[in-house]
Coordinates of C-alpha atoms in Angstrom, one line a residue:
M19 CA -63.8 -86.0 -198.6
N20 CA -60.7 -88.2 -198.4
K21 CA -57.2 -86.7 -198.2
I22 CA -56.1 -87.1 -201.9
V23 CA -59.3 -85.6 -203.3
A24 CA -59.0 -82.8 -200.8
A25 CA -55.4 -82.1 -201.9
V26 CA -56.4 -82.2 -205.6
V27 CA -59.2 -79.7 -205.2
A28 CA -57.7 -77.5 -202.5
G29 CA -56.9 -74.7 -204.9
L30 CA -60.3 -74.9 -206.5
L31 CA -62.6 -74.7 -203.4
A32 CA -63.1 -71.0 -204.0
A33 CA -64.9 -72.2 -207.2
T34 CA -68.2 -71.7 -205.5
P35 CA -68.8 -68.1 -206.0
I36 CA -65.6 -66.4 -204.6
A37 CA -63.8 -66.9 -201.3
A38 CA -64.4 -63.3 -200.4
S39 CA -68.2 -63.8 -200.6
A40 CA -68.1 -65.7 -197.3
Q41 CA -66.3 -62.9 -195.4
D42 CA -69.4 -61.0 -194.3
Y43 CA -70.5 -64.0 -192.3
G44 CA -67.1 -65.2 -191.3
R45 CA -67.7 -64.5 -187.6
Y46 CA -70.6 -66.9 -187.6
S47 CA -70.1 -70.5 -186.6
D48 CA -71.3 -73.1 -189.1
A49 CA -74.4 -73.8 -187.1
A50 CA -75.1 -70.0 -186.7
A51 CA -74.7 -69.4 -190.4
Q52 CA -77.2 -72.2 -191.2
T53 CA -79.6 -70.8 -188.6
E54 CA -79.3 -67.3 -190.1
L55 CA -79.8 -68.6 -193.6
S56 CA -83.0 -70.4 -192.5
R57 CA -84.2 -67.1 -191.0
L58 CA -83.4 -65.0 -194.1
A59 CA -84.0 -67.3 -197.0
D60 CA -86.5 -69.6 -198.6
V61 CA -84.4 -72.7 -199.6
Q62 CA -85.2 -75.3 -202.2
M63 CA -82.8 -78.2 -202.2
A64 CA -81.9 -80.4 -205.2
V65 CA -84.5 -79.2 -207.6
M66 CA -84.1 -81.3 -210.7
V67 CA -83.9 -78.7 -213.5
P68 CA -84.6 -80.4 -216.8
M69 CA -82.2 -80.1 -219.8
R70 CA -83.3 -80.3 -223.4
D71 CA -82.6 -84.0 -223.5
G72 CA -84.6 -84.8 -220.4
V73 CA -81.7 -85.1 -218.0
G74 CA -82.2 -83.4 -214.6
L75 CA -79.5 -81.3 -212.9
A76 CA -79.6 -81.0 -209.2
T77 CA -80.0 -77.3 -208.2
N78 CA -80.3 -75.5 -204.9
V79 CA -82.3 -72.2 -204.9
Y80 CA -81.9 -69.6 -202.1
R81 CA -84.3 -66.6 -202.2
P82 CA -84.8 -63.8 -199.7
K83 CA -87.9 -64.3 -197.6
N84 CA -90.8 -61.9 -198.1
A85 CA -89.2 -60.4 -201.3
T86 CA -91.6 -57.8 -202.7
G87 CA -90.7 -58.1 -206.4
P88 CA -88.8 -60.1 -209.0
L89 CA -85.3 -60.9 -208.1
P90 CA -81.9 -60.8 -209.9
T91 CA -80.1 -64.1 -209.7
V92 CA -76.4 -65.0 -209.1
F93 CA -75.8 -68.4 -210.7
V94 CA -73.0 -70.9 -210.0
R95 CA -72.4 -74.3 -211.7
T96 CA -69.9 -76.7 -210.2
P97 CA -68.5 -80.2 -210.5
Y98 CA -67.8 -80.2 -206.7
N99 CA -69.9 -81.4 -203.8
E100 CA -71.5 -78.0 -202.9
L101 CA -75.2 -78.9 -202.8
A102 CA -75.2 -81.0 -199.6
Y103 CA -74.9 -79.0 -196.3
N104 CA -71.7 -77.0 -196.9
A105 CA -70.5 -74.1 -194.7
R106 CA -68.9 -72.3 -197.6
T107 CA -72.1 -72.5 -199.8
T108 CA -74.2 -71.4 -196.8
R109 CA -72.1 -68.3 -196.3
S110 CA -72.1 -67.5 -200.0
A111 CA -75.9 -67.9 -200.1
L112 CA -76.2 -65.6 -197.1
S113 CA -74.0 -63.0 -198.7
W114 CA -76.2 -62.8 -201.8
V115 CA -79.6 -63.3 -200.2
S116 CA -78.9 -60.6 -197.7
K117 CA -78.3 -58.2 -200.6
G118 CA -81.6 -58.9 -202.3
Y119 CA -80.4 -61.6 -204.8
A120 CA -81.6 -65.1 -205.5
F121 CA -78.6 -67.4 -205.3
V122 CA -78.7 -70.6 -207.4
I123 CA -76.1 -73.3 -207.4
Q124 CA -76.1 -76.4 -209.6
N125 CA -74.2 -79.6 -210.0
E126 CA -72.9 -80.2 -213.4
R127 CA -74.2 -83.1 -215.4
G128 CA -73.0 -86.5 -214.1
R129 CA -71.7 -85.0 -210.8
Y130 CA -73.0 -85.9 -207.4
F131 CA -76.8 -85.5 -207.4
S132 CA -77.3 -84.6 -211.0
G133 CA -78.3 -87.1 -213.7
G134 CA -76.5 -88.0 -216.9
D135 CA -72.8 -88.7 -217.6
Y136 CA -70.0 -86.3 -216.8
Q137 CA -67.9 -84.9 -219.5
I138 CA -65.4 -82.2 -218.6
L139 CA -66.7 -79.0 -220.0
G140 CA -68.9 -81.1 -222.3
Y141 CA -72.2 -79.3 -222.0
P142 CA -71.8 -75.6 -221.1
Q143 CA -73.4 -74.4 -224.4
T144 CA -76.5 -76.6 -223.9
D145 CA -76.8 -77.3 -220.2
G146 CA -75.7 -73.7 -219.3
Y147 CA -78.1 -72.2 -221.8
D148 CA -81.0 -74.4 -220.6
A149 CA -80.3 -73.5 -216.9
L150 CA -80.4 -69.8 -217.7
T151 CA -83.7 -70.3 -219.6
W152 CA -85.2 -72.1 -216.5
I153 CA -84.1 -69.4 -214.1
A154 CA -85.4 -66.6 -216.2
A155 CA -88.8 -68.4 -216.5
Q156 CA -89.3 -68.7 -212.7
P157 CA -92.0 -66.4 -211.2
W158 CA -89.5 -65.0 -208.7
S159 CA -86.9 -64.0 -211.4
N160 CA -86.5 -60.5 -213.0
G161 CA -85.0 -62.2 -216.0
K162 CA -81.5 -61.1 -215.4
V163 CA -78.8 -63.7 -214.4
G164 CA -75.2 -63.1 -213.5
T165 CA -72.8 -66.1 -213.7
L166 CA -70.1 -66.3 -211.1
G167 CA -67.3 -68.6 -210.1
C168 CA -63.6 -69.5 -210.0
S169 CA -61.8 -72.3 -211.9
S170 CA -64.3 -75.0 -212.8
S171 CA -67.1 -72.7 -211.9
A172 CA -65.7 -70.1 -214.3
E173 CA -64.6 -72.2 -217.2
W174 CA -68.0 -73.2 -218.4
Q175 CA -69.1 -69.5 -218.6
L176 CA -66.8 -68.8 -221.5
A177 CA -68.5 -70.9 -224.2
L178 CA -71.8 -69.8 -222.8
A179 CA -70.9 -66.1 -223.3
A180 CA -70.7 -66.8 -227.1
Q181 CA -74.4 -67.9 -227.0
N182 CA -75.6 -64.5 -226.1
H183 CA -78.5 -65.8 -224.0
P184 CA -81.0 -62.9 -223.4
A185 CA -81.0 -63.5 -219.6
H186 CA -77.2 -63.6 -219.3
A187 CA -76.8 -60.1 -218.2
A188 CA -73.2 -60.2 -216.8
M189 CA -70.5 -62.6 -215.7
V190 CA -67.5 -62.9 -213.3
P191 CA -65.1 -65.5 -214.6
Q192 CA -62.2 -66.0 -212.2
A193 CA -59.1 -68.1 -213.1
S194 CA -61.0 -69.5 -216.1
G195 CA -58.1 -70.5 -218.4
A196 CA -59.1 -74.2 -218.5
G197 CA -62.2 -73.1 -220.4
I198 CA -60.1 -71.7 -223.3
G199 CA -59.3 -73.9 -226.4
K200 CA -57.6 -71.4 -228.7
V201 CA -57.3 -67.7 -228.4
G202 CA -54.8 -65.6 -230.4
R203 CA -51.3 -67.0 -230.0
F204 CA -52.4 -69.5 -227.3
Q205 CA -53.7 -73.0 -228.2
E206 CA -53.7 -74.7 -224.9
Q207 CA -56.9 -76.7 -225.2
G208 CA -58.2 -76.1 -221.7
N209 CA -54.7 -75.9 -220.2
W210 CA -54.0 -79.5 -221.2
Y211 CA -51.0 -78.2 -223.2
T212 CA -48.5 -75.4 -223.0
G213 CA -46.6 -75.1 -226.3
G214 CA -47.7 -78.6 -227.2
V215 CA -46.4 -80.1 -223.9
P216 CA -49.1 -81.7 -221.7
R217 CA -49.3 -80.5 -218.1
N218 CA -49.4 -83.1 -215.3
L219 CA -51.9 -81.2 -213.2
F220 CA -54.9 -82.6 -215.0
F221 CA -53.7 -86.2 -214.5
V222 CA -53.9 -85.7 -210.8
W223 CA -57.1 -83.6 -211.0
L224 CA -58.9 -86.2 -213.1
Y225 CA -58.0 -88.9 -210.6
G226 CA -59.9 -87.0 -207.9
V227 CA -62.8 -85.7 -210.1
D228 CA -63.5 -88.1 -213.0
N229 CA -65.5 -91.1 -211.7
P230 CA -66.8 -93.2 -214.6
Q231 CA -68.3 -95.5 -211.9
R232 CA -70.2 -93.5 -209.4
A233 CA -72.9 -93.9 -206.8
Q234 CA -76.2 -92.3 -207.7
I235 CA -79.6 -91.8 -206.0
P236 CA -82.7 -92.8 -208.0
M237 CA -83.9 -90.2 -210.5
D238 CA -87.6 -91.0 -210.0
I239 CA -87.9 -90.2 -206.3
D240 CA -90.1 -87.3 -205.1
Q241 CA -88.6 -83.9 -204.5
E242 CA -89.0 -83.9 -200.7
T243 CA -87.2 -87.2 -200.4
R244 CA -84.4 -86.0 -202.7
A245 CA -84.0 -82.8 -200.7
R246 CA -83.6 -84.8 -197.5
I247 CA -81.1 -87.2 -199.0
V248 CA -79.0 -84.2 -200.4
R249 CA -79.1 -82.4 -197.1
Y250 CA -77.7 -85.4 -195.0
N251 CA -75.7 -87.5 -197.4
D252 CA -72.3 -87.3 -199.1
L253 CA -71.6 -88.9 -202.5
D254 CA -67.9 -88.1 -202.5
A255 CA -65.8 -91.0 -203.8
K256 CA -63.4 -92.3 -201.2
K257 CA -60.3 -93.0 -203.3
P258 CA -57.0 -94.3 -201.9
D259 CA -54.2 -91.8 -201.3
V260 CA -51.5 -91.6 -204.0
N261 CA -47.8 -90.8 -203.7
W262 CA -47.9 -88.4 -206.6
P263 CA -44.2 -87.4 -206.7
S264 CA -43.5 -91.1 -207.4
Q265 CA -46.6 -91.9 -209.5
I266 CA -46.2 -88.9 -211.8
R267 CA -42.9 -90.5 -213.1
H268 CA -44.8 -93.6 -214.3
L269 CA -44.3 -94.5 -217.9
P270 CA -46.0 -94.8 -220.3
V271 CA -47.9 -91.7 -219.5
N272 CA -51.2 -92.9 -220.9
D273 CA -51.1 -95.8 -218.4
M274 CA -50.7 -93.7 -215.3
L275 CA -54.2 -93.9 -213.9
K276 CA -54.8 -97.5 -215.1
D277 CA -51.7 -98.3 -213.0
L278 CA -53.7 -97.0 -210.0
G279 CA -56.6 -99.4 -210.8
E280 CA -58.8 -96.7 -212.4
P281 CA -61.3 -97.6 -215.1
A282 CA -60.8 -95.9 -218.4
G283 CA -62.3 -92.4 -218.6
T284 CA -61.7 -88.8 -219.6
F285 CA -57.9 -89.0 -219.0
E286 CA -57.4 -91.8 -221.6
E287 CA -59.5 -89.9 -224.1
L288 CA -57.7 -86.6 -223.7
I289 CA -54.1 -87.9 -223.5
A290 CA -54.5 -89.5 -226.9
R291 CA -55.3 -86.2 -228.6
T292 CA -52.8 -83.9 -230.2
P293 CA -53.0 -80.1 -229.8
S294 CA -54.8 -79.7 -233.1
D295 CA -57.2 -82.7 -232.8
P296 CA -60.6 -81.7 -234.1
A297 CA -62.2 -83.4 -231.0
W298 CA -61.2 -80.3 -229.0
R299 CA -63.9 -78.4 -230.9
Q300 CA -66.6 -80.8 -229.9
G301 CA -66.8 -80.0 -226.2
G302 CA -67.4 -76.9 -224.3
L303 CA -64.0 -75.1 -224.8
Y304 CA -64.1 -71.5 -226.0
H305 CA -62.4 -70.7 -229.3
D306 CA -61.8 -67.2 -230.6
D307 CA -64.0 -67.6 -233.7
M308 CA -67.0 -67.9 -231.4
G309 CA -67.7 -64.2 -230.6
W310 CA -68.6 -62.7 -227.2
G311 CA -71.9 -61.3 -225.9
V312 CA -71.7 -60.7 -222.2
P313 CA -70.3 -57.8 -220.0
S314 CA -67.5 -59.4 -217.9
L315 CA -65.5 -58.7 -214.8
W316 CA -62.4 -61.0 -215.0
F317 CA -60.1 -62.0 -212.1
N318 CA -56.7 -63.4 -213.0
S319 CA -53.4 -64.1 -211.2
W320 CA -49.7 -63.8 -212.1
Y321 CA -49.1 -67.2 -210.5
D322 CA -52.1 -69.1 -211.9
V323 CA -51.9 -71.9 -214.4
S324 CA -52.9 -69.8 -217.4
I325 CA -52.4 -66.1 -217.1
G326 CA -51.4 -65.7 -220.7
P327 CA -54.6 -67.2 -222.4
N328 CA -56.7 -65.3 -219.8
M329 CA -55.3 -61.9 -220.7
E330 CA -55.4 -62.7 -224.4
L331 CA -59.1 -63.6 -224.1
F332 CA -59.8 -60.4 -222.2
N333 CA -58.4 -58.5 -225.2
H334 CA -60.4 -60.7 -227.6
A335 CA -63.6 -60.0 -225.8
R336 CA -63.0 -56.3 -226.0
S337 CA -62.4 -56.4 -229.7
T338 CA -65.5 -58.4 -230.7
T339 CA -68.0 -56.7 -232.9
Q340 CA -70.8 -59.1 -232.2
D341 CA -72.0 -57.0 -229.2
R342 CA -70.6 -53.5 -228.8
E343 CA -72.1 -53.1 -225.3
A344 CA -70.4 -56.3 -224.2
A345 CA -67.1 -55.3 -225.9
E346 CA -67.0 -52.0 -224.2
N347 CA -67.8 -53.5 -220.7
Q348 CA -64.9 -55.8 -220.2
Y349 CA -62.9 -55.3 -217.0
V350 CA -60.0 -57.2 -215.5
V351 CA -58.2 -57.5 -212.1
V352 CA -54.8 -59.2 -212.0
G353 CA -53.4 -60.0 -208.6
P354 CA -50.1 -61.6 -207.3
N355 CA -52.0 -64.5 -205.7
N356 CA -52.2 -68.1 -206.6
H357 CA -55.2 -69.9 -208.2
C358 CA -58.6 -68.6 -206.9
A359 CA -57.0 -67.0 -203.8
F360 CA -58.3 -63.5 -204.4
G361 CA -59.9 -63.3 -200.9
G362 CA -56.4 -63.7 -199.3
L363 CA -54.9 -60.5 -200.8
G364 CA -54.0 -58.2 -197.9
P365 CA -51.2 -56.4 -196.1
N366 CA -47.7 -58.0 -195.7
Y367 CA -48.6 -60.3 -198.6
K368 CA -46.1 -62.9 -199.9
S369 CA -46.1 -64.9 -203.1
G370 CA -44.1 -68.0 -202.3
D371 CA -41.1 -66.7 -200.5
R372 CA -41.2 -63.2 -202.0
P373 CA -42.5 -60.3 -199.9
L374 CA -44.8 -58.1 -201.9
G375 CA -46.0 -55.5 -199.4
D376 CA -49.6 -54.4 -199.2
A377 CA -51.6 -56.2 -201.9
T378 CA -55.0 -55.5 -200.3
F379 CA -57.9 -55.6 -202.8
D380 CA -61.6 -55.9 -202.0
S381 CA -62.7 -58.3 -204.7
D382 CA -65.9 -59.0 -202.9
A383 CA -67.1 -55.4 -203.0
L384 CA -66.2 -55.1 -206.7
V385 CA -68.2 -58.2 -207.6
H386 CA -71.2 -57.0 -205.7
A387 CA -71.0 -53.6 -207.4
W388 CA -70.7 -55.2 -210.8
F389 CA -73.8 -57.3 -210.3
D390 CA -75.7 -54.3 -208.8
R391 CA -74.9 -52.5 -212.1
W392 CA -76.0 -55.2 -214.5
L393 CA -78.6 -57.2 -212.6
K394 CA -80.3 -54.4 -210.6
G395 CA -79.7 -51.5 -213.0
E396 CA -77.8 -49.4 -210.5
R397 CA -75.4 -47.7 -212.9
R398 CA -73.7 -45.7 -210.2
A399 CA -72.7 -48.9 -208.3
F400 CA -70.0 -49.6 -210.9
P401 CA -69.3 -46.3 -212.6
E402 CA -68.0 -46.1 -216.2
S403 CA -64.9 -44.3 -214.9
T404 CA -63.7 -47.7 -213.3
P405 CA -60.4 -48.6 -215.0
H406 CA -60.7 -51.4 -217.4
V407 CA -57.4 -52.9 -216.1
Q408 CA -56.3 -53.1 -212.5
Y409 CA -53.1 -55.0 -211.9
F410 CA -50.6 -55.6 -209.2
N411 CA -47.0 -54.6 -210.2
M412 CA -44.5 -56.8 -208.4
G413 CA -41.2 -55.3 -207.5
E414 CA -42.9 -51.9 -207.1
N415 CA -45.4 -53.8 -204.9
A416 CA -48.3 -51.5 -205.8
W417 CA -51.7 -51.7 -207.7
R418 CA -51.7 -49.9 -211.0
T419 CA -54.5 -49.1 -213.5
A420 CA -54.7 -48.9 -217.3
A421 CA -57.2 -48.5 -220.0
Q422 CA -55.9 -51.5 -222.0
W423 CA -53.6 -54.5 -221.9
P424 CA -50.7 -54.2 -222.2
P425 CA -50.8 -50.6 -220.9
A426 CA -50.3 -47.7 -223.3
G427 CA -46.7 -46.7 -223.4
V428 CA -45.2 -50.2 -223.5
K429 CA -42.2 -50.4 -225.8
T430 CA -40.4 -53.6 -226.8
V431 CA -36.8 -53.9 -225.5
R432 CA -34.9 -56.8 -227.1
M433 CA -32.2 -58.6 -225.0
Y434 CA -29.9 -61.2 -226.5
L435 CA -28.8 -64.5 -225.0
R436 CA -25.0 -64.4 -225.2
S437 CA -22.0 -66.3 -223.8
G438 CA -18.5 -67.6 -224.6
G439 CA -20.0 -71.1 -225.0
G440 CA -20.3 -71.8 -221.3
A441 CA -23.7 -70.5 -220.0
N442 CA -24.2 -73.8 -218.2
S443 CA -25.4 -73.2 -214.6
L444 CA -25.3 -70.2 -212.4
N445 CA -21.5 -70.4 -212.5
G446 CA -21.3 -70.1 -216.3
D447 CA -20.6 -67.1 -218.5
G448 CA -24.1 -66.5 -219.8
L449 CA -25.1 -62.9 -220.4
L450 CA -28.4 -61.2 -221.2
S451 CA -27.4 -58.2 -223.2
L452 CA -28.9 -55.3 -225.2
Q453 CA -26.1 -55.8 -227.7
A454 CA -26.5 -58.3 -230.5
P455 CA -23.8 -61.0 -230.5
P456 CA -21.1 -60.9 -233.2
A457 CA -20.7 -63.5 -235.9
G458 CA -18.9 -66.6 -234.6
E459 CA -20.0 -66.4 -231.0
P460 CA -20.2 -70.1 -229.9
A461 CA -23.4 -71.9 -229.0
D462 CA -24.2 -73.2 -225.5
R463 CA -24.6 -76.9 -225.3
Y464 CA -26.1 -79.3 -222.6
R465 CA -27.3 -82.8 -222.3
Y466 CA -31.0 -83.5 -221.5
D467 CA -31.8 -86.8 -219.9
P468 CA -35.5 -87.4 -219.5
M469 CA -34.9 -89.7 -216.6
N470 CA -33.2 -86.9 -214.7
P471 CA -35.4 -83.9 -215.5
V472 CA -35.0 -80.4 -214.1
Q473 CA -37.3 -79.9 -211.1
T474 CA -40.1 -77.4 -211.0
I475 CA -39.8 -74.9 -208.2
G476 CA -42.7 -72.5 -208.1
G477 CA -44.1 -70.4 -211.0
G478 CA -47.7 -70.6 -212.1
D479 CA -49.7 -73.8 -211.5
C480 CA -52.6 -75.2 -209.5
C481 CA -54.7 -78.2 -208.6
N482 CA -51.9 -80.8 -208.7
G483 CA -52.2 -82.7 -205.5
G484 CA -49.1 -81.0 -204.0
L485 CA -46.7 -81.8 -206.9
V486 CA -45.9 -78.1 -207.4
T487 CA -46.4 -75.2 -205.0
A488 CA -47.2 -72.1 -207.1
G489 CA -45.6 -68.7 -206.4
A490 CA -42.3 -66.8 -206.4
F491 CA -39.5 -69.1 -205.1
D492 CA -35.7 -68.9 -205.4
Q493 CA -34.5 -70.7 -208.5
R494 CA -30.8 -71.0 -207.5
P495 CA -31.1 -74.8 -206.7
I496 CA -32.2 -75.3 -210.3
E497 CA -29.6 -72.9 -211.7
A498 CA -26.8 -75.0 -210.1
R499 CA -27.4 -77.7 -212.7
N500 CA -25.2 -78.0 -215.8
D501 CA -28.2 -78.8 -218.0
V502 CA -29.7 -75.3 -217.3
L503 CA -28.4 -72.4 -219.3
V504 CA -28.4 -69.2 -217.3
Y505 CA -28.2 -65.7 -218.9
T506 CA -28.1 -62.7 -216.5
S507 CA -28.0 -59.0 -217.3
E508 CA -25.8 -56.4 -215.7
A509 CA -27.2 -54.8 -212.5
L510 CA -29.8 -52.1 -213.4
T511 CA -29.1 -48.5 -212.5
E512 CA -32.7 -47.4 -212.7
P513 CA -36.1 -49.1 -212.4
M514 CA -37.4 -51.1 -215.4
Q515 CA -41.1 -52.0 -215.4
V516 CA -41.8 -55.0 -217.6
T517 CA -45.6 -55.4 -218.1
G518 CA -47.3 -57.4 -220.8
F519 CA -46.5 -60.4 -223.0
I520 CA -42.8 -61.5 -223.2
D521 CA -41.8 -63.3 -226.4
A522 CA -38.7 -65.6 -226.6
V523 CA -37.1 -66.6 -229.8
L524 CA -34.6 -69.4 -229.6
K525 CA -32.3 -70.7 -232.3
V526 CA -31.7 -74.3 -231.3
S527 CA -30.4 -77.7 -232.5
S528 CA -30.5 -81.2 -231.1
S529 CA -29.2 -84.7 -231.6
A530 CA -32.8 -85.9 -231.2
P531 CA -35.7 -85.8 -233.6
D532 CA -37.8 -84.1 -231.0
T533 CA -37.2 -82.4 -227.6
D534 CA -38.5 -79.5 -225.5
F535 CA -37.2 -76.1 -224.8
A536 CA -38.3 -74.4 -221.6
V537 CA -37.8 -70.7 -220.8
K538 CA -38.0 -68.9 -217.5
V539 CA -37.7 -65.2 -216.6
V540 CA -36.3 -64.4 -213.1
D541 CA -35.8 -61.3 -211.0
V542 CA -32.4 -61.5 -209.3
A543 CA -32.0 -59.4 -206.1
P544 CA -28.7 -57.8 -205.1
D545 CA -28.2 -60.7 -202.6
G546 CA -28.5 -63.3 -205.4
T547 CA -32.0 -64.5 -204.6
A548 CA -33.6 -65.4 -207.9
Y549 CA -37.4 -65.1 -207.8
I550 CA -39.3 -66.7 -210.7
L551 CA -41.7 -64.4 -212.6
G552 CA -43.0 -66.8 -215.2
D553 CA -42.1 -69.8 -217.3
T554 CA -43.1 -71.3 -220.7
I555 CA -42.2 -74.3 -222.8
M556 CA -42.3 -75.5 -226.4
R557 CA -42.2 -79.0 -228.0
A558 CA -39.9 -78.7 -231.0
R559 CA -42.0 -80.8 -233.3
Y560 CA -44.7 -78.1 -233.2
R561 CA -42.4 -75.2 -234.0
N562 CA -44.1 -74.8 -237.5
G563 CA -47.6 -75.0 -236.1
Y564 CA -49.6 -77.5 -234.0
D565 CA -51.2 -78.9 -237.1
R566 CA -47.8 -79.3 -238.8
P567 CA -45.6 -81.4 -236.6
A568 CA -42.1 -82.0 -238.0
P569 CA -39.0 -83.7 -236.6
L570 CA -35.8 -81.9 -236.1
T571 CA -32.9 -82.6 -238.4
P572 CA -30.1 -83.6 -236.0
G573 CA -27.5 -80.9 -235.7
Q574 CA -29.5 -78.4 -237.9
V575 CA -30.4 -75.1 -236.5
A576 CA -34.2 -74.5 -236.1
T577 CA -36.3 -71.6 -234.7
V578 CA -38.4 -72.3 -231.7
Q579 CA -40.8 -69.6 -230.3
P580 CA -42.5 -70.8 -227.1
T581 CA -45.9 -69.6 -225.9
P582 CA -45.5 -66.0 -224.6
L583 CA -45.0 -65.3 -220.9
T584 CA -47.2 -62.7 -219.2
I585 CA -46.0 -60.7 -216.2
S586 CA -45.9 -57.3 -214.5
N587 CA -42.7 -56.7 -212.5
T588 CA -40.5 -53.7 -211.8
F589 CA -36.8 -54.7 -211.7
Q590 CA -35.4 -52.2 -209.2
P591 CA -31.9 -50.6 -209.3
G592 CA -29.3 -53.2 -208.3
H593 CA -31.5 -56.1 -209.5
R594 CA -30.7 -58.2 -212.6
I595 CA -32.9 -59.7 -215.3
R596 CA -32.3 -63.4 -215.8
V597 CA -33.4 -65.9 -218.4
E598 CA -33.0 -69.7 -218.0
V599 CA -33.2 -72.2 -220.9
T600 CA -33.4 -75.9 -220.5
S601 CA -35.4 -78.9 -221.8
S602 CA -37.6 -79.9 -218.9
N603 CA -39.7 -78.4 -216.2
F604 CA -40.9 -81.5 -214.2
P605 CA -43.4 -82.3 -212.7
K606 CA -45.2 -79.3 -214.0
F607 CA -44.9 -80.6 -217.6
V608 CA -44.7 -84.1 -219.0
R609 CA -41.2 -85.1 -220.0
N610 CA -40.2 -85.3 -223.6
L611 CA -38.6 -88.7 -224.1
N612 CA -36.7 -87.4 -227.2
T613 CA -37.6 -90.2 -229.5
G614 CA -39.8 -88.2 -231.9
G615 CA -42.5 -90.9 -231.5
P616 CA -45.9 -90.9 -229.7
N617 CA -44.5 -89.6 -226.3
E618 CA -47.6 -90.6 -224.3
T619 CA -47.4 -94.3 -225.2
E620 CA -43.6 -94.8 -224.8
S621 CA -41.7 -96.2 -221.8
Q622 CA -38.1 -95.6 -222.8
G623 CA -36.3 -92.3 -223.5
V624 CA -33.0 -91.3 -225.0
V625 CA -30.6 -88.6 -224.0
A626 CA -30.5 -85.5 -226.2
D627 CA -27.5 -83.2 -226.8
N628 CA -29.2 -79.8 -227.2
A629 CA -27.8 -76.4 -228.1
V630 CA -28.9 -72.8 -228.0
H631 CA -27.3 -70.7 -230.7
H632 CA -26.7 -66.9 -230.6
A633 CA -24.5 -65.7 -233.4
G634 CA -25.3 -63.6 -236.5
D635 CA -28.6 -64.8 -238.1
D636 CA -28.9 -67.4 -235.4
A637 CA -29.3 -65.0 -232.5
S638 CA -31.6 -66.0 -229.7
Y639 CA -33.4 -63.3 -227.7
I640 CA -36.3 -62.2 -225.6
D641 CA -38.5 -59.2 -226.3
L642 CA -39.5 -57.4 -223.0
P643 CA -42.6 -55.1 -222.9
V644 CA -41.1 -52.2 -221.0
L645 CA -43.4 -49.5 -219.7
K646 CA -41.7 -46.1 -220.0

């Protein structure tokens, strides 16, 4: 795998089962693990499992040798190169085979050794369903299949769960937000958007993954030859390295990969869509009118790319009436880790630069217990007394449990954005207050130049080729800018736990027909260190709905309500709560060029004079979910 592809997918490599699954055999060398697998397992390499349209998908099957009865199956589908000899896959197979499971891993359509054409999340409802049917029909199968995976190996599970396949007994989706089209208040279309603003991560990811022109082995060769080819060959594309910090600034946006010499593919198709384009319903994204039919153990992260939609979908799955057993058996774990890094939770844990104490959590044991319950029928393995919600509360630096999300007892505390008209930068007079502002309090104004955007430092993100390092980092370098409005509370005198969805309501105006408004929530320590907890953004043209874009009237006040933030953090005594407002967060999000036109096809931007109002009926505020 070349350097750029390795960088792009580094956060996703746990997508084959889970990182923790390999820990049981971590002491083995690669060669020893392969030898042990040969001793314990019967292995079939690159079996071409037929789909309903005749396309074959390359599939490895690992089964315990000398098994005395039908086997439960753990099933992973992946777009990555996991079928050829791979130390990570070997250890995962060992982990499951040694516990009496068949382990099946399959390349998605159009990827590596599978036939057909690749379409990102294009076939989970058909290919996924057909794969389950094939597994359940095998003479070694007990008819119960559990799906498992992180990121790309989790996202396809969501739409499949709506199909209620009789063999789909349980699932473990980890960091699965890119499989969500619309759920509740979130309409991100597979993380392509936040608040109608495209995220740059997929531009980088698609460069490494989407290969419209790919090498293939013949589909009509015999199984023995195919297995030998898969074992000893690598079909990874060797693409040139890219200087992404420079390339991501390329305009127009829709020309970014073409500028690198890439043939037209998925990127060009998706960047042309709006957030409400009907085409988003034609692929494999999950939408909240689809129902839910599978018991699920979710793993999410505070600093992942899509914690909000993931928690909203957890709630949706619990509320469905399609299948009461499934609805009553939804469980979630939320850690302070980055994307797919559940296996790294341990003592002396840090997110970014923020020490979080002992974050130890044995995700591996919980996953095995979950599948023992649903695939083997061992009800005591995962008792009904297990809390439905287990989450790490930052600041307190401790794991907590709850019966629901947000936890019972959460009360809304409204805090207003206030100033004397000079909230610009850390040195301004911005205040976050429990008291509503009086009539006549002046607005805060700043200039947003899309050619000089505010830099992203930390927060939730993934899979971006090194453009953004996710996690809790000090925001003071950003807060020194005059185009960032900073509102800070007084120092707290007692702990305040904020756990749940945070809503921001901004009264804004602009000289431009369209611009963005970005919001960030920060925990400020007594020494001034300002750790990011979460961020969000909203494109003003979509303030009335994604299907009703409307320009701003220059100088006229409008209401903008960005997508909710989702956090759990205890602000300790002496700490302060801070909210930042600006109009860019780059390179995490695509810059708004402020013209009001088709942003993705334009090459020139204009400077916008933006304002946040906070007086009388035009008060701006955030609603904090405070756990009493």
